[in-house]
Each structure stands twice: as C-alpha cells, then as structure tokens.
mmCIF file of C-alpha atoms in Angstrom:
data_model
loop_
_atom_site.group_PDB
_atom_site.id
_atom_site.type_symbol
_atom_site.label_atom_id
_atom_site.label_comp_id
_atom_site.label_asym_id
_atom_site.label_seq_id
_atom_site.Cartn_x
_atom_site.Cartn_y
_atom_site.Cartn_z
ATOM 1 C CA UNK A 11 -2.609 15.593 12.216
ATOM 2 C CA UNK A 12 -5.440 13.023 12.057
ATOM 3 C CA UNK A 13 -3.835 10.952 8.973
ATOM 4 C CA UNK A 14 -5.786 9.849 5.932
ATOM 5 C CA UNK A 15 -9.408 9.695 6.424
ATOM 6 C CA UNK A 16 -11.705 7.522 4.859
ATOM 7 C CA UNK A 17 -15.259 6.471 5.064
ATOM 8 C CA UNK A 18 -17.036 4.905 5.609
ATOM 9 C CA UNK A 19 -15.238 2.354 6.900
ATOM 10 C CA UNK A 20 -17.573 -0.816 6.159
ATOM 11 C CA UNK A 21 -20.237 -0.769 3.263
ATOM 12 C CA UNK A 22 -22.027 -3.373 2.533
ATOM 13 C CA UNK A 23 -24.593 -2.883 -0.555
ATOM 14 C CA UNK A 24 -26.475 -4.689 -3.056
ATOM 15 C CA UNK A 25 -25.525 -5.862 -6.597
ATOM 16 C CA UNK A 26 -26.469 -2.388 -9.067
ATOM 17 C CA UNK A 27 -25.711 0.105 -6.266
ATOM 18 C CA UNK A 28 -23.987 2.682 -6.620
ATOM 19 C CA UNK A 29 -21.119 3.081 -4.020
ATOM 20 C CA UNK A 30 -18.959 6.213 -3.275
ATOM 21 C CA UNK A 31 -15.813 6.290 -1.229
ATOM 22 C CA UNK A 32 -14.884 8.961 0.561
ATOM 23 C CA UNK A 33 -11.467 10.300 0.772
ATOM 24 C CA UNK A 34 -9.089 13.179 2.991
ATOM 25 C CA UNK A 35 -5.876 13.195 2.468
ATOM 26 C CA UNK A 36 -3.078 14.699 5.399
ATOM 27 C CA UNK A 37 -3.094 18.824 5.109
ATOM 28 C CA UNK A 38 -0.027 19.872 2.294
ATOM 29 C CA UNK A 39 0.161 16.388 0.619
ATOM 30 C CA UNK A 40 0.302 16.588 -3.050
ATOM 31 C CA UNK A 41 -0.692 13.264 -3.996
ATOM 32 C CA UNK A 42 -3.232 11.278 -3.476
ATOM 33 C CA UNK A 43 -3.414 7.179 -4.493
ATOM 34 C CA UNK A 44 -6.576 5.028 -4.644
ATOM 35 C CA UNK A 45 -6.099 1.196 -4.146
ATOM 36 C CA UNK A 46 -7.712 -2.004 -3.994
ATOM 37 C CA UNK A 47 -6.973 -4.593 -1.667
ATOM 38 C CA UNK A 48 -8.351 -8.324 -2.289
ATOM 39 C CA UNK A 49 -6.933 -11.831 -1.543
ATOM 40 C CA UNK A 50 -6.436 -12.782 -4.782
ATOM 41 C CA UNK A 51 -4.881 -10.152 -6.354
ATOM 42 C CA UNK A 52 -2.829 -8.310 -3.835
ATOM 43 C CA UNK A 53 -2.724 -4.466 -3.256
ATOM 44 C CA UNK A 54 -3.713 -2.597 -6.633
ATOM 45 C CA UNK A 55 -3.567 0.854 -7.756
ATOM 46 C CA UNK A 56 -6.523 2.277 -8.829
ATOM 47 C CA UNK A 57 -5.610 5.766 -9.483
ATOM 48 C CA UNK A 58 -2.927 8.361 -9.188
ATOM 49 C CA UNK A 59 -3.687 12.578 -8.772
ATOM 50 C CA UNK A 60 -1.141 15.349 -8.387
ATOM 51 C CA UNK A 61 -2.133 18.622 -7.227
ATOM 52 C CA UNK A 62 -5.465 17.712 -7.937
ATOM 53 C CA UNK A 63 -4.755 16.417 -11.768
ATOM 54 C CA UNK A 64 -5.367 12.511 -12.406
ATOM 55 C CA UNK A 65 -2.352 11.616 -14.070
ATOM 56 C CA UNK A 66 -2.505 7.541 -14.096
ATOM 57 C CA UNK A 67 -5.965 5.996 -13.820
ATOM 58 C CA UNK A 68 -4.637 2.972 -15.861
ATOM 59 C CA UNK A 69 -5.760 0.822 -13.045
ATOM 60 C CA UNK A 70 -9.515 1.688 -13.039
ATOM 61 C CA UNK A 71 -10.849 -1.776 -13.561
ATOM 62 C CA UNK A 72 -13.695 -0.345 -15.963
ATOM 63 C CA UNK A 73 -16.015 2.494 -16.893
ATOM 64 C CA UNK A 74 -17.889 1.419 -13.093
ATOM 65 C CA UNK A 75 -15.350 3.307 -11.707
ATOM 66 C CA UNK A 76 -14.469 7.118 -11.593
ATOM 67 C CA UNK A 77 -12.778 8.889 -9.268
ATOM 68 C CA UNK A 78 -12.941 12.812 -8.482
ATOM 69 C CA UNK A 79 -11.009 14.911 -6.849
ATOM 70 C CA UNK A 80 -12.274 18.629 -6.805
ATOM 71 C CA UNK A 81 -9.705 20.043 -4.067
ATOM 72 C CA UNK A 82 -6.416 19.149 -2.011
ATOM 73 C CA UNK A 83 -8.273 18.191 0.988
ATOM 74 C CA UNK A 84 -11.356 16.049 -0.402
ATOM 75 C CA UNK A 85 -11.477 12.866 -3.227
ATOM 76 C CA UNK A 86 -14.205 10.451 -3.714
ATOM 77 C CA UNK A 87 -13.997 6.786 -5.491
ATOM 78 C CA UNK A 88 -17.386 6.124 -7.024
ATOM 79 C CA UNK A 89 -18.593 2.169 -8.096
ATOM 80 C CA UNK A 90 -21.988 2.675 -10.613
ATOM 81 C CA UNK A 91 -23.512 -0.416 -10.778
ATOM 82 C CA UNK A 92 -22.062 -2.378 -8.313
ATOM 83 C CA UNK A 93 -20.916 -5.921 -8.444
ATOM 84 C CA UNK A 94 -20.198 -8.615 -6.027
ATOM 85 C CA UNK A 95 -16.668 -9.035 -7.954
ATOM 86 C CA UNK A 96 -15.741 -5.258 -6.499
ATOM 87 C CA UNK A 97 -16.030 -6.682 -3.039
ATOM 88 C CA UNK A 98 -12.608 -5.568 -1.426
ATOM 89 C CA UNK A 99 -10.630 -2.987 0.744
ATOM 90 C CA UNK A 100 -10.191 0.154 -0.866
ATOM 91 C CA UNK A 101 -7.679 2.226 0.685
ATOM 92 C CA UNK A 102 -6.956 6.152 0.151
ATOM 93 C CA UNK A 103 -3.192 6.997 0.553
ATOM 94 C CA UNK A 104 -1.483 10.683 0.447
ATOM 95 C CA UNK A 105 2.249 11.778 -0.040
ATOM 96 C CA UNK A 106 3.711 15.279 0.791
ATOM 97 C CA UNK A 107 6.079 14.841 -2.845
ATOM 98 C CA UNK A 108 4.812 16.909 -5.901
ATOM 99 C CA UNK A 109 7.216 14.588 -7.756
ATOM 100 C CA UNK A 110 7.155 11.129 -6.347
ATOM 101 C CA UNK A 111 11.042 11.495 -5.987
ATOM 102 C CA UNK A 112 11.739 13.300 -2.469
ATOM 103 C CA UNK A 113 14.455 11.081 -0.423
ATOM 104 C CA UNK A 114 11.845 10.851 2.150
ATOM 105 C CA UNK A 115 9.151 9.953 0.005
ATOM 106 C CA UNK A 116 6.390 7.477 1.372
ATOM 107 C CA UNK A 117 2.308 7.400 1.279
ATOM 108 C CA UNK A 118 0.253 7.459 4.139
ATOM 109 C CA UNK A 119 -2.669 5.068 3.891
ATOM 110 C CA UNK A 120 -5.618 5.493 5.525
ATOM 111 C CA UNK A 121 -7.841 2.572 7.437
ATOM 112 C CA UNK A 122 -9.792 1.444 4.257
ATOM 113 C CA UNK A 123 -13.118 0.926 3.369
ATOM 114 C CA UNK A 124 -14.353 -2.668 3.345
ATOM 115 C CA UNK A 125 -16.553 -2.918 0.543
ATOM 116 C CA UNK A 126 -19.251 -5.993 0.241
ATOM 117 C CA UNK A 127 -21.170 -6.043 -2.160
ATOM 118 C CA UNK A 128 -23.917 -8.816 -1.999
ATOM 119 C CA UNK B 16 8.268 -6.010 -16.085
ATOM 120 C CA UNK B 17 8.830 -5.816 -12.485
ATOM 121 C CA UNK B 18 7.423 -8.513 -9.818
ATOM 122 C CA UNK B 19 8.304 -8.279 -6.193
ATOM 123 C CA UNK B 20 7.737 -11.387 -4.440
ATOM 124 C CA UNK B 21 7.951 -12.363 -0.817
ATOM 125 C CA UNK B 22 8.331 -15.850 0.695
ATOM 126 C CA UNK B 23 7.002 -16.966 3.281
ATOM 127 C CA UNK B 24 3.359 -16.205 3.192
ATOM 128 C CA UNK B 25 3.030 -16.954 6.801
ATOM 129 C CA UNK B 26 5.126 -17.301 9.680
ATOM 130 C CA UNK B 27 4.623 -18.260 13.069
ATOM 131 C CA UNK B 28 7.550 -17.794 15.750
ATOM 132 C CA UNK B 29 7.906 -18.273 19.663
ATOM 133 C CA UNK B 30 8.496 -14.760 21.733
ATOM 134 C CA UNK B 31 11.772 -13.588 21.421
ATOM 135 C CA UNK B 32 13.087 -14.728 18.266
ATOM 136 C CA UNK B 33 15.236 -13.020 15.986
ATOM 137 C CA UNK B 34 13.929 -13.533 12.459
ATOM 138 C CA UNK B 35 14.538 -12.313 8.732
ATOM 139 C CA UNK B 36 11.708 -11.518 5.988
ATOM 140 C CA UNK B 37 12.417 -11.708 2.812
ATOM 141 C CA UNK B 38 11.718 -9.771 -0.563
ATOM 142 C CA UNK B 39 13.060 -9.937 -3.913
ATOM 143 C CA UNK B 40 12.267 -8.348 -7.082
ATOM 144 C CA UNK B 41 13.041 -8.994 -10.786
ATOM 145 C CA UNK B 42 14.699 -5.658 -12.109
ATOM 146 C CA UNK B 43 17.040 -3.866 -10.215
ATOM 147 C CA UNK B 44 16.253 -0.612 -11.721
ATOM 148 C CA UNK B 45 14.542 0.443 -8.541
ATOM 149 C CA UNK B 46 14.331 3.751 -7.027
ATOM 150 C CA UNK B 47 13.880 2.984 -3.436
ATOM 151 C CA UNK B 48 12.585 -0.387 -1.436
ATOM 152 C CA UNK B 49 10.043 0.316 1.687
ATOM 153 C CA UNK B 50 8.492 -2.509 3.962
ATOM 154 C CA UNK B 51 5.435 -1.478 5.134
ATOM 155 C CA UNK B 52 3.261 -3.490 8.000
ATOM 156 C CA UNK B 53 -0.306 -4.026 8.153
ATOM 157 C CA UNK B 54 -2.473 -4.786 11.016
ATOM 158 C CA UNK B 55 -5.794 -6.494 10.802
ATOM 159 C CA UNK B 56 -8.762 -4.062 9.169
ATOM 160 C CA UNK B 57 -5.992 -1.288 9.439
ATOM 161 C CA UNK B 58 -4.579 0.609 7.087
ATOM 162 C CA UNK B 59 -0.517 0.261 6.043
ATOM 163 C CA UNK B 60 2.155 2.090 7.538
ATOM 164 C CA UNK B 61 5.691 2.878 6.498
ATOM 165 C CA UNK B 62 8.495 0.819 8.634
ATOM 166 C CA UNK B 63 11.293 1.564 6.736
ATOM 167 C CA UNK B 64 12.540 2.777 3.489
ATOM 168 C CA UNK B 65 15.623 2.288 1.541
ATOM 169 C CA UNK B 66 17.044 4.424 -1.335
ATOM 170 C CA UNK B 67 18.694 2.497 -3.819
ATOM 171 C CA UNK B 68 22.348 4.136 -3.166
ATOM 172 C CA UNK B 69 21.538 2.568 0.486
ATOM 173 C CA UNK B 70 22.329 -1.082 1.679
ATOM 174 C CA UNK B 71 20.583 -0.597 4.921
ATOM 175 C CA UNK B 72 18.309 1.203 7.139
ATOM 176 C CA UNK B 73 17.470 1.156 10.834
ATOM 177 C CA UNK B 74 14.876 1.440 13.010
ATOM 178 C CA UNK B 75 14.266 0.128 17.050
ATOM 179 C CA UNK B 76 14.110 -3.529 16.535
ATOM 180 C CA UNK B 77 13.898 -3.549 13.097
ATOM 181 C CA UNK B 78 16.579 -3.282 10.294
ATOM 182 C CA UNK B 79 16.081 -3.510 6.385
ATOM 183 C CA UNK B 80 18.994 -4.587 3.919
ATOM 184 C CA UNK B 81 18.669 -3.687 0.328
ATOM 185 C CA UNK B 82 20.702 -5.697 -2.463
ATOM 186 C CA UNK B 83 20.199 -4.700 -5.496
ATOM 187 C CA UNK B 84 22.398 -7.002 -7.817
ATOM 188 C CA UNK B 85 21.384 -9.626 -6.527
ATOM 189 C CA UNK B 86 17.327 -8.381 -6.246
ATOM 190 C CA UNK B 87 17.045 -9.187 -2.517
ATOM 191 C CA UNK B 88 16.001 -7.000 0.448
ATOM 192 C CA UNK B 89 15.541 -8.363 4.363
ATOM 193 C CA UNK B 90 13.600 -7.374 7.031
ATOM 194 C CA UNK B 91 15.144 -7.781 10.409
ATOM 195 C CA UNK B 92 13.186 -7.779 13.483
ATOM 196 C CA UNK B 93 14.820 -8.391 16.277
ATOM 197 C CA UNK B 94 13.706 -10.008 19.837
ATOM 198 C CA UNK B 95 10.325 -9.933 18.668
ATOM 199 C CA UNK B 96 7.032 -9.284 20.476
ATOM 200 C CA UNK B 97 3.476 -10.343 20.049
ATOM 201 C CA UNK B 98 2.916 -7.194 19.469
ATOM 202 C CA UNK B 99 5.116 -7.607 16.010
ATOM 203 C CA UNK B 100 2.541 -10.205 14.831
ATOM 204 C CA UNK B 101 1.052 -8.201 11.448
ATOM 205 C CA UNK B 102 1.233 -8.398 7.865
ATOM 206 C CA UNK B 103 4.520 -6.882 6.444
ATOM 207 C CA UNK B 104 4.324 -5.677 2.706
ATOM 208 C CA UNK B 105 7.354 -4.314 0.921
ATOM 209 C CA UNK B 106 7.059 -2.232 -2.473
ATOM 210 C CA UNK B 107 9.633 -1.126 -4.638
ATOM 211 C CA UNK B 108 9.831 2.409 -6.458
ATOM 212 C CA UNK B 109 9.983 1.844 -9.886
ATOM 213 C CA UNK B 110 13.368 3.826 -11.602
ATOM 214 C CA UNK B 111 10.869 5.121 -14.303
ATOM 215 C CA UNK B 112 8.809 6.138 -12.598
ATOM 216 C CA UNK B 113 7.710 8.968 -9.944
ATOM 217 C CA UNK B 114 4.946 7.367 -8.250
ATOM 218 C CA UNK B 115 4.435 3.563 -8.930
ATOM 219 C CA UNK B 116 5.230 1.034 -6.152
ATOM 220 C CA UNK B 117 5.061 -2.628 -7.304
ATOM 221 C CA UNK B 118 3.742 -4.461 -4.234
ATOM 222 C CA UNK B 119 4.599 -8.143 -2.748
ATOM 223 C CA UNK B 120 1.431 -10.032 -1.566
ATOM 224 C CA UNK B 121 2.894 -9.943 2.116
ATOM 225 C CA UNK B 122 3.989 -12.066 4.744
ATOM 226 C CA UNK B 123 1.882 -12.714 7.751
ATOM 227 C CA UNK B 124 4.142 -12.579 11.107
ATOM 228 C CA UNK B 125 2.332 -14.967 14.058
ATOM 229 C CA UNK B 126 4.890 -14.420 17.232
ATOM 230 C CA UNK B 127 3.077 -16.538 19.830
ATOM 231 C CA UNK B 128 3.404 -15.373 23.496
#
C-alpha cells in the first residue's frame, strides 16, 4: 500500500486565496483525521470522519475552514480566504478502527502539506 | 483536562548512547500511550504503543514504559544511531474517548556521528 497521500505537498499562496488540501487515506481505513502542525501550538486536530460522517470538527479554527469527504478513498481540507496566520503543516491521517478502540489502534499520517500563505 | 508534556525539547547525544525520553500526562484515565517519531518535512509514524493494562512495549532498539499512577511513560532507545536523530511525539488516548489523542510538543533527538 502507498500510505496516506496528500497534496500537494508545498503551497504557497497569497493572503484571500482560497486553498484546498487534498487527501487519500490507506484502502479499508475507517477514519480519517485532519491536523495542523505549527511551532507554536503543537500538533492540532482539525477534524474527525467515520465512515465518511464528520463526527468532531470542534477544532476547525473558523468558518475559513470546511472539510469534505464524499467517499472512503478521497477528503479535501478547504481554507476560503486565506490568511498568513493559517501558514502551517497540515497533515491527513487514516486508521483501520470503526471505533477508535481496536488494541492495535494507531493513525497513519501522511507527508503533509506545507502551507504558506504570504 | 488532559496535558501531555515532554521534557527535553531538544537533545543532542554522541553515537552510541543509551538514552531515555520522557512523557508525562496529567490524568491517568488514558486508554493507550503511543510515541510516534517525526522526521524533517515527513509525516509521523507509529514507534510504539502501549495499552493502559500494559507497563511496557518493545521494539529493536527501542522500548516504551507506561506508568500510569504516577503519569509517566519512557522512551528507550538503545545504542543509538544517527540515523535515530528525529522528532519523537507521544499522544495519549483519551479514556472517554474513541478517537482523541492529546499530543506533547516533542522532543528533538540530535545523535552526532
């Protein structure tokens, strides 16, 4: 298997932009995790889908943000407008447990996407 | 509310040394503990990960303790290799939860040649 895609892997736009992410997640994982990587603040999670279903977005920093994800194999993180303070690494991350509780339960992160945002 | 905190931010050791990292958290109402490493504009991967009925776990070079009462967990590496130098992360499983991982910031493993 390939892992967790994600792309592109460097963006660099301009304040007002809009940005998408791009997500695929390993083949027969159930859950998929959006998260934000920055200096300052550590590794954050964005948002949380099962089987397709957000179930926890209560880490979307604001209304910018939304986040789709319209089959198992595909999910995109969209920025509209941009700002220079959403300048991170967003990372995509899968798990094969439908309930988070499996005793060999991890997530699989793929390489990021550096986002700058000048 | 649970924080997971991991001292030292940075770390620099000669070839060859054995060395501990260290994580602690504030609740001990954890589900599982996992140390993950992180390479430079790479994505995180899963080292090792601990249920909460566990004290340790075992991998190669590397071996992870887990304690809850006293909210401590270790990272053992030993003999270790340039090729160790990274960023390791470790996240607990919260108990009340089925998904959320409370992260540490990290700490960033130099092993000079």
């Amino acid at each position: 298997d390939a892992g967790v895609i994600q792309s592109p892997r460097h963006e660099v736009t301009e304040m007002g932009q809009e940005v998408t992410l791009r997500c695929k997640p390993i083949s027969g994982h159930n859950s998929l995790f959006w998260y934000r990587q920055t200096m300052m603040r550590g590794l954050e999670l964005l948002i949380y889908f099962n089987n397709n279903v957000p179930i926890d977005d209560s880490g979307m920093p604001e209304d910018r943000f939304s986040a789709k994800m319209p089959n198992a194999s595909f999910s995109t993180l969209k920025i509209q407008p941009s700002e220079p303070r959403d300048s991170a690494v967003y990372f995509c991350a899968s798990s094969p447990s439908t309930s988070g509780r499996a005793s060999t339960d991890t997530q699989y992160f793929g390489p990021g996407t550096r986002l700058t945002v000048l | 509310k649970q924080e997971v905190t991991q001292i030292p931010a940075a770390l620099s050791v000669p070839e060859g040394e054995n060395l501990v990292l260290n994580c602690s958290f504030t609740d001990s109402a954890i589900y599982n503990l996992q140390w993950f490493r992180q390479d430079p504009g790479k994505g995180l991967t899963s080292l090792l990960l601990i249920q909460s009925s566990q004290r340790e776990q075992t991998s190669g070079r590397l071996n992870a303790s887990l304690d809850k009462s006293s909210g401590r967990s270790t990272l053992y590496i030993a003999a270790s290799q340039p090729g160790d130098s990274a960023t390791y992360l470790c996240a607990a499983k919260l108990m009340d939860s089925n998904y959320q991982l409370i992260w540490g910031a990290g700490t960033k493993l130099i092993i000079k040649p």
